[in-house]
Coordinates of N, CA and C in Angstrom, one line a residue:
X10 N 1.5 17.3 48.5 CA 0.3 18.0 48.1 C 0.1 17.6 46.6
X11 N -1.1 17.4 46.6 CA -2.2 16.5 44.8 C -2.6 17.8 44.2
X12 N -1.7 18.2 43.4 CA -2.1 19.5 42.2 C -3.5 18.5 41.8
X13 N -4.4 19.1 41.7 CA -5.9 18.4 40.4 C -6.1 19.8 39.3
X14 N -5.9 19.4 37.9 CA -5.9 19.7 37.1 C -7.2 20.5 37.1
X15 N -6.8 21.9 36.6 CA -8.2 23.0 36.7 C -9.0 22.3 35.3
X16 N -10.3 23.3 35.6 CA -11.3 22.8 34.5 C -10.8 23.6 33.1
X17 N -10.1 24.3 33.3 CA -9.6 25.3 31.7 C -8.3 24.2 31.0
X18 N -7.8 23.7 32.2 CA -6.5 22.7 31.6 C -7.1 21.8 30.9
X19 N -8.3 20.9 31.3 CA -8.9 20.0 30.9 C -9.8 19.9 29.8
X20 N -9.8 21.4 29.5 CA -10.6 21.4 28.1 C -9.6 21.8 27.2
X21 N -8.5 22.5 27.6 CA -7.4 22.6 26.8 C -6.8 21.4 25.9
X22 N -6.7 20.3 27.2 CA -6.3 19.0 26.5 C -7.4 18.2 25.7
X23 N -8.1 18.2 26.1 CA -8.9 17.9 25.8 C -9.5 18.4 24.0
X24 N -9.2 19.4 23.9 CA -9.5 20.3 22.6 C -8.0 19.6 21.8
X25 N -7.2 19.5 22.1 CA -6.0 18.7 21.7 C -6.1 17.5 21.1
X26 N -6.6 16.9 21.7 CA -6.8 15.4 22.0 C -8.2 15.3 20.7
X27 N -9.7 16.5 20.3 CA -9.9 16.0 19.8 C -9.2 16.6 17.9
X28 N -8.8 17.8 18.6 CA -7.5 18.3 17.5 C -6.9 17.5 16.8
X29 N -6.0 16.9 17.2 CA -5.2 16.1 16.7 C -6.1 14.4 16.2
X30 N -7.0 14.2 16.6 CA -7.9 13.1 16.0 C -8.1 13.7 14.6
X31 N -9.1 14.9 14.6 CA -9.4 15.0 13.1 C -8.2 15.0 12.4
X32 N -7.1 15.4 13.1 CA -6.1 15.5 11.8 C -5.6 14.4 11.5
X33 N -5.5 13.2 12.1 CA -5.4 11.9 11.8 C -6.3 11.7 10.8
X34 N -7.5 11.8 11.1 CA -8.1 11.2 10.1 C -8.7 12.2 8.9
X35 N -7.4 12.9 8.7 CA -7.9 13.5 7.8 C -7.0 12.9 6.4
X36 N -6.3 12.0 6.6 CA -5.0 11.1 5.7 C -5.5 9.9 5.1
X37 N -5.0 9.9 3.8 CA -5.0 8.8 3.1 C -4.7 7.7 3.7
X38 N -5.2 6.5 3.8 CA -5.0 5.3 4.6 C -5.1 4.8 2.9
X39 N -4.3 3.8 2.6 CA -4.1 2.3 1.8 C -3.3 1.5 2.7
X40 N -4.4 0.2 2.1 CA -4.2 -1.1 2.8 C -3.9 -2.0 1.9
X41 N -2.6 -2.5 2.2 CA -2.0 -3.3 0.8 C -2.4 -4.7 1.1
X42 N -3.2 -5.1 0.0 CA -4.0 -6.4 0.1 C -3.5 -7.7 0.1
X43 N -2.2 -7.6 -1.0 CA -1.5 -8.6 -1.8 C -0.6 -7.8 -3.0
X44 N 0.9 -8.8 -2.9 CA 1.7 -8.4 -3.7 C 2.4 -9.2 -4.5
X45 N 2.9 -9.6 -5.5 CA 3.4 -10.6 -6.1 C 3.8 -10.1 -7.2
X46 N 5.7 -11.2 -8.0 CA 5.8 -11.1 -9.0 C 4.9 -11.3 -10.6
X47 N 4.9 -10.4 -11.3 CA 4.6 -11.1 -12.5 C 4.9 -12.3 -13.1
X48 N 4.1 -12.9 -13.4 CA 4.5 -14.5 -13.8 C 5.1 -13.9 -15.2
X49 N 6.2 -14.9 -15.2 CA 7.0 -15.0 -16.6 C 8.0 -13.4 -16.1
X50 N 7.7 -12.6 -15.6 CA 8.5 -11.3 -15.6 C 9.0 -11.0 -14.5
X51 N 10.0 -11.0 -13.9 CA 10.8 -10.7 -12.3 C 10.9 -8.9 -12.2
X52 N 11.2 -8.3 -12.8 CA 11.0 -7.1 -13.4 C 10.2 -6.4 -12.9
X53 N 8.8 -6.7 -13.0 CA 7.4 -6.0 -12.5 C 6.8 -6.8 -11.4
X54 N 6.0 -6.3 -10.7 CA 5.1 -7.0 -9.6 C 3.7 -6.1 -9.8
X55 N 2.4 -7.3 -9.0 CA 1.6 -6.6 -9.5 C 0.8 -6.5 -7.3
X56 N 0.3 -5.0 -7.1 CA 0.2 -5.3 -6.0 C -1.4 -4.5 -6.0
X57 N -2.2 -4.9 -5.0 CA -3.5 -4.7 -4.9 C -3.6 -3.3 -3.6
X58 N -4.5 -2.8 -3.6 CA -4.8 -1.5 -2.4 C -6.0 -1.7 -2.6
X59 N -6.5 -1.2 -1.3 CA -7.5 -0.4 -0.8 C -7.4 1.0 -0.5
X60 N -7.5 2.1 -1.2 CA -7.3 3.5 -1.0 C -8.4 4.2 -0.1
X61 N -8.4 4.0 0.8 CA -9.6 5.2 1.9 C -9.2 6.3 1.7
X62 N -10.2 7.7 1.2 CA -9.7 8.8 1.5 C -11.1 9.6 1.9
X63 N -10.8 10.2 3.2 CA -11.6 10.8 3.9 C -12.2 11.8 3.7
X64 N -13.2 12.5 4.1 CA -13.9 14.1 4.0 C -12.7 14.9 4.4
X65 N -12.1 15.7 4.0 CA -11.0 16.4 3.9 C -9.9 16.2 3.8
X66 N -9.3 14.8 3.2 CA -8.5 14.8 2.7 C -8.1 14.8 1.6
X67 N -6.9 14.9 1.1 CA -6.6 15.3 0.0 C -5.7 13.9 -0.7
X68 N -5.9 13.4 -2.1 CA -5.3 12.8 -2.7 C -4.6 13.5 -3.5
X69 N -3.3 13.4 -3.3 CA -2.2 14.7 -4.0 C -2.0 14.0 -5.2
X70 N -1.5 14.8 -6.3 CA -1.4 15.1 -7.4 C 0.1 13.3 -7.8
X71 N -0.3 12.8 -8.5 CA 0.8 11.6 -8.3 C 1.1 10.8 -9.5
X72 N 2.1 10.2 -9.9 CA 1.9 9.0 -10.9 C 3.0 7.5 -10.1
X73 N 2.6 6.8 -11.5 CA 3.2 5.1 -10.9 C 3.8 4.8 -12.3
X74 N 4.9 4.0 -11.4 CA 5.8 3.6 -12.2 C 5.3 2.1 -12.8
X75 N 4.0 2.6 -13.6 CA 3.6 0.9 -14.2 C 1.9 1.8 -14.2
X76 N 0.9 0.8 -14.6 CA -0.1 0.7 -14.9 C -0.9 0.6 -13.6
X77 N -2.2 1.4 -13.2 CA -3.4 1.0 -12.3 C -4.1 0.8 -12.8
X78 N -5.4 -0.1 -12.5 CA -6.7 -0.1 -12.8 C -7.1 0.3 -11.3
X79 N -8.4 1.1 -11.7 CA -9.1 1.2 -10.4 C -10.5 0.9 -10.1
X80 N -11.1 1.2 -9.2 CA -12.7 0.7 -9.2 C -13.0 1.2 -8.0
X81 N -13.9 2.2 -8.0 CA -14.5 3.0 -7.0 C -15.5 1.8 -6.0
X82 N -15.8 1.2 -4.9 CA -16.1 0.7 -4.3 C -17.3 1.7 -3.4
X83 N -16.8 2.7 -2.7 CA -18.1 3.6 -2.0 C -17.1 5.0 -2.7
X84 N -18.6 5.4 -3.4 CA -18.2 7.2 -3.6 C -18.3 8.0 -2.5
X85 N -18.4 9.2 -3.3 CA -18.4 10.4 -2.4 C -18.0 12.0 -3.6
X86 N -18.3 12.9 -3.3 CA -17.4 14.3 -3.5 C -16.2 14.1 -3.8
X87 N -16.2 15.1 -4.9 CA -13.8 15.1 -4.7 C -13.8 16.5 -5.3
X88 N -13.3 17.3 -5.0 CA -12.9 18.4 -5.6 C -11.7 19.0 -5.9
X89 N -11.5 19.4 -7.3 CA -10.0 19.8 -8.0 C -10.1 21.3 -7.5
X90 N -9.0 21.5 -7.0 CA -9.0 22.7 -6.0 C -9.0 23.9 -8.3
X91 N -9.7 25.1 -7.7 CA -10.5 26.0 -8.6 C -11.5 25.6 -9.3
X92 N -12.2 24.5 -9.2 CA -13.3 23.4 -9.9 C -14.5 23.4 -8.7
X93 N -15.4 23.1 -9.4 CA -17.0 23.0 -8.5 C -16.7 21.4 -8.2
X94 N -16.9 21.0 -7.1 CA -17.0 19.7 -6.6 C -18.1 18.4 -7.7
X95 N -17.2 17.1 -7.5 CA -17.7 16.3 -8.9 C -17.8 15.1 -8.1
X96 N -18.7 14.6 -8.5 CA -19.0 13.4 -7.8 C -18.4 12.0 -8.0
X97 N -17.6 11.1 -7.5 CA -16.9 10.0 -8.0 C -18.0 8.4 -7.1
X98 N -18.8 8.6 -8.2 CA -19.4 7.0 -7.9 C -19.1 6.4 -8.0
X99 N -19.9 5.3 -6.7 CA -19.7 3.6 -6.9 C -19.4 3.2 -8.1
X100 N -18.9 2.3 -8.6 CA -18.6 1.8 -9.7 C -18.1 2.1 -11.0
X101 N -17.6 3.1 -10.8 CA -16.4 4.6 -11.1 C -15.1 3.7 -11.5
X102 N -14.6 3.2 -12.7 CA -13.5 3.0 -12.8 C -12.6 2.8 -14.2
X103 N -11.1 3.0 -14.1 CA -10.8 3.2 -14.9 C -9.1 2.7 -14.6
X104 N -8.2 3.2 -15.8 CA -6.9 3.1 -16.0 C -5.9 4.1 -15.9
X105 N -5.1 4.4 -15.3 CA -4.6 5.6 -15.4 C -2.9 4.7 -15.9
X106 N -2.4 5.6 -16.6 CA -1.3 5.0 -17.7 C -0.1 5.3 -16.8
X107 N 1.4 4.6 -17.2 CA 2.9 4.9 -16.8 C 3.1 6.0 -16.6
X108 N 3.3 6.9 -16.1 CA 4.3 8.3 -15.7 C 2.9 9.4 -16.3
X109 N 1.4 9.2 -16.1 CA 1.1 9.8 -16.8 C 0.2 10.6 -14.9
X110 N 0.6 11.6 -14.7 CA -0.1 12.5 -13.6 C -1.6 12.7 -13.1
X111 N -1.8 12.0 -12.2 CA -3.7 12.1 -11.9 C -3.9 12.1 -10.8
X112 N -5.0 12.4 -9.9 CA -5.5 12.5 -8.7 C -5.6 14.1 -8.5
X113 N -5.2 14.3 -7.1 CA -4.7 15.9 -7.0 C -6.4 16.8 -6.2
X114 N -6.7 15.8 -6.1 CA -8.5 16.2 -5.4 C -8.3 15.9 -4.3
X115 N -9.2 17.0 -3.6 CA -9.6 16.6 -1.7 C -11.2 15.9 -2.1
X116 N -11.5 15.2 -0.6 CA -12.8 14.7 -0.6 C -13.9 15.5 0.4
X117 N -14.8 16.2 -0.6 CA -15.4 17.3 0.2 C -16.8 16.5 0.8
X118 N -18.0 16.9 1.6 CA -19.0 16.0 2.1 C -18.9 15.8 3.6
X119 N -19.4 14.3 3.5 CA -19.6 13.7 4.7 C -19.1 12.2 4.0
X120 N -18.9 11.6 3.3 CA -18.6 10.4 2.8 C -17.2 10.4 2.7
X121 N -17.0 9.0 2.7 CA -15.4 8.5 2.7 C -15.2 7.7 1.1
X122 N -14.1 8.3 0.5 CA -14.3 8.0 -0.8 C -13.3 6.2 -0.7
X123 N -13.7 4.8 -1.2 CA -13.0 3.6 -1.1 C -12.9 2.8 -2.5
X124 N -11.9 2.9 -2.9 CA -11.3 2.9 -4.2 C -10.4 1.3 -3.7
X125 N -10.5 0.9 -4.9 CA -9.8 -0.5 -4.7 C -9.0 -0.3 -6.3
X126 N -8.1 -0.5 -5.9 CA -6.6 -0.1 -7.1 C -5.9 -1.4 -7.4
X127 N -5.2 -2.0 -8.2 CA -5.0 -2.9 -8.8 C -3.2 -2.4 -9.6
X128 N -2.1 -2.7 -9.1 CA -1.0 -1.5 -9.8 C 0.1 -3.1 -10.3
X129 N 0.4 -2.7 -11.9 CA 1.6 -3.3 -12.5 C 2.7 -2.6 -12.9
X130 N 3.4 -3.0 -12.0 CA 4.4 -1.7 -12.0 C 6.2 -2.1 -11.6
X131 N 6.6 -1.2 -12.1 CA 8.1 -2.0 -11.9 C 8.5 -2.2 -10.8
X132 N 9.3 -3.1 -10.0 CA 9.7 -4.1 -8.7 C 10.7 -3.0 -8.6
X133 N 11.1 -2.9 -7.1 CA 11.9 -1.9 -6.4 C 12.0 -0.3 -6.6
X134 N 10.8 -0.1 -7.3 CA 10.7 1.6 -7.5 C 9.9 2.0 -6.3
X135 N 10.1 2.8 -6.6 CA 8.3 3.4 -5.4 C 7.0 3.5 -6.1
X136 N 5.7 3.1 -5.5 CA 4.6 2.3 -5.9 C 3.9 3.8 -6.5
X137 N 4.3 4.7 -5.9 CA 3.9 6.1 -6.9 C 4.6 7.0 -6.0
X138 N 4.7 8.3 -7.0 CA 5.5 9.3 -6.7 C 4.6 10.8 -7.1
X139 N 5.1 11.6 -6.4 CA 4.6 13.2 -6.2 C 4.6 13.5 -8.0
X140 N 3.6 14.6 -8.2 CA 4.0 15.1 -9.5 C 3.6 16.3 -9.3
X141 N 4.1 17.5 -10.3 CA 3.9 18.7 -10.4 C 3.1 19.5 -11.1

């Protein structure tokens, strides 16, 4: 005997199935472009990203062991949680310094915020870490 799945099971899963999608995409995706030593310096490497971060997600609070440049590629919304929402345009860029704490914004909207990051930073550390 063929159990067939009732219509309440099927929206159950279903509601799951699209549950767990948005939460997927509710995560920081970088896409590491290219990585290499520093010429002249074995010490440091310098590695490239693509940072996507989506309508509700969050870019937590972080620093890098070395120098970024960055460059906003497509804006959007970002908001510093107790702050009114601030707009990070196209062509939005800058430096953020060694051990020095930044990000820490969700991306509020309908837009996907795409940041292309540029990091010289010291070889075998971790390419950034949590901050407080």
């Amino acid at each position: 005997m063929t159990r067939r799945p009732s219509a309440g099971r099927c929206l159950i899963v279903a509601g799951a199935l699209v549950f767990a999608g948005a939460a997927a995409a509710q995560e920081v995706k970088r896409t590491e472009l290219g990585r290499q030593p520093v010429s002249g310096d074995e010490s440091r490497e310098i590695v490239m990203q693509l940072v996507e971060i989506p309508p509700g997600a969050t870019s937590r609070r972080h620093f890098h062991n070395g120098e970024e440049a960055y460059y906003v590629l497509e804006g959007g919304l970002a908001q510093v949680p107790g702050q009114a929402p601030k707009e990070r345009p196209a062509g939005e860029r800058g430096i953020n310094r060694r051990g020095v704490p930044h990000a820490g914004y969700t991306v509020v909207g309908d837009r996907t915020v795409k940041i292309l990051s540029v990091y010289v930073v010291d070889k075998g550390k971790p390419l950034q870490e949590a901050a407080e």
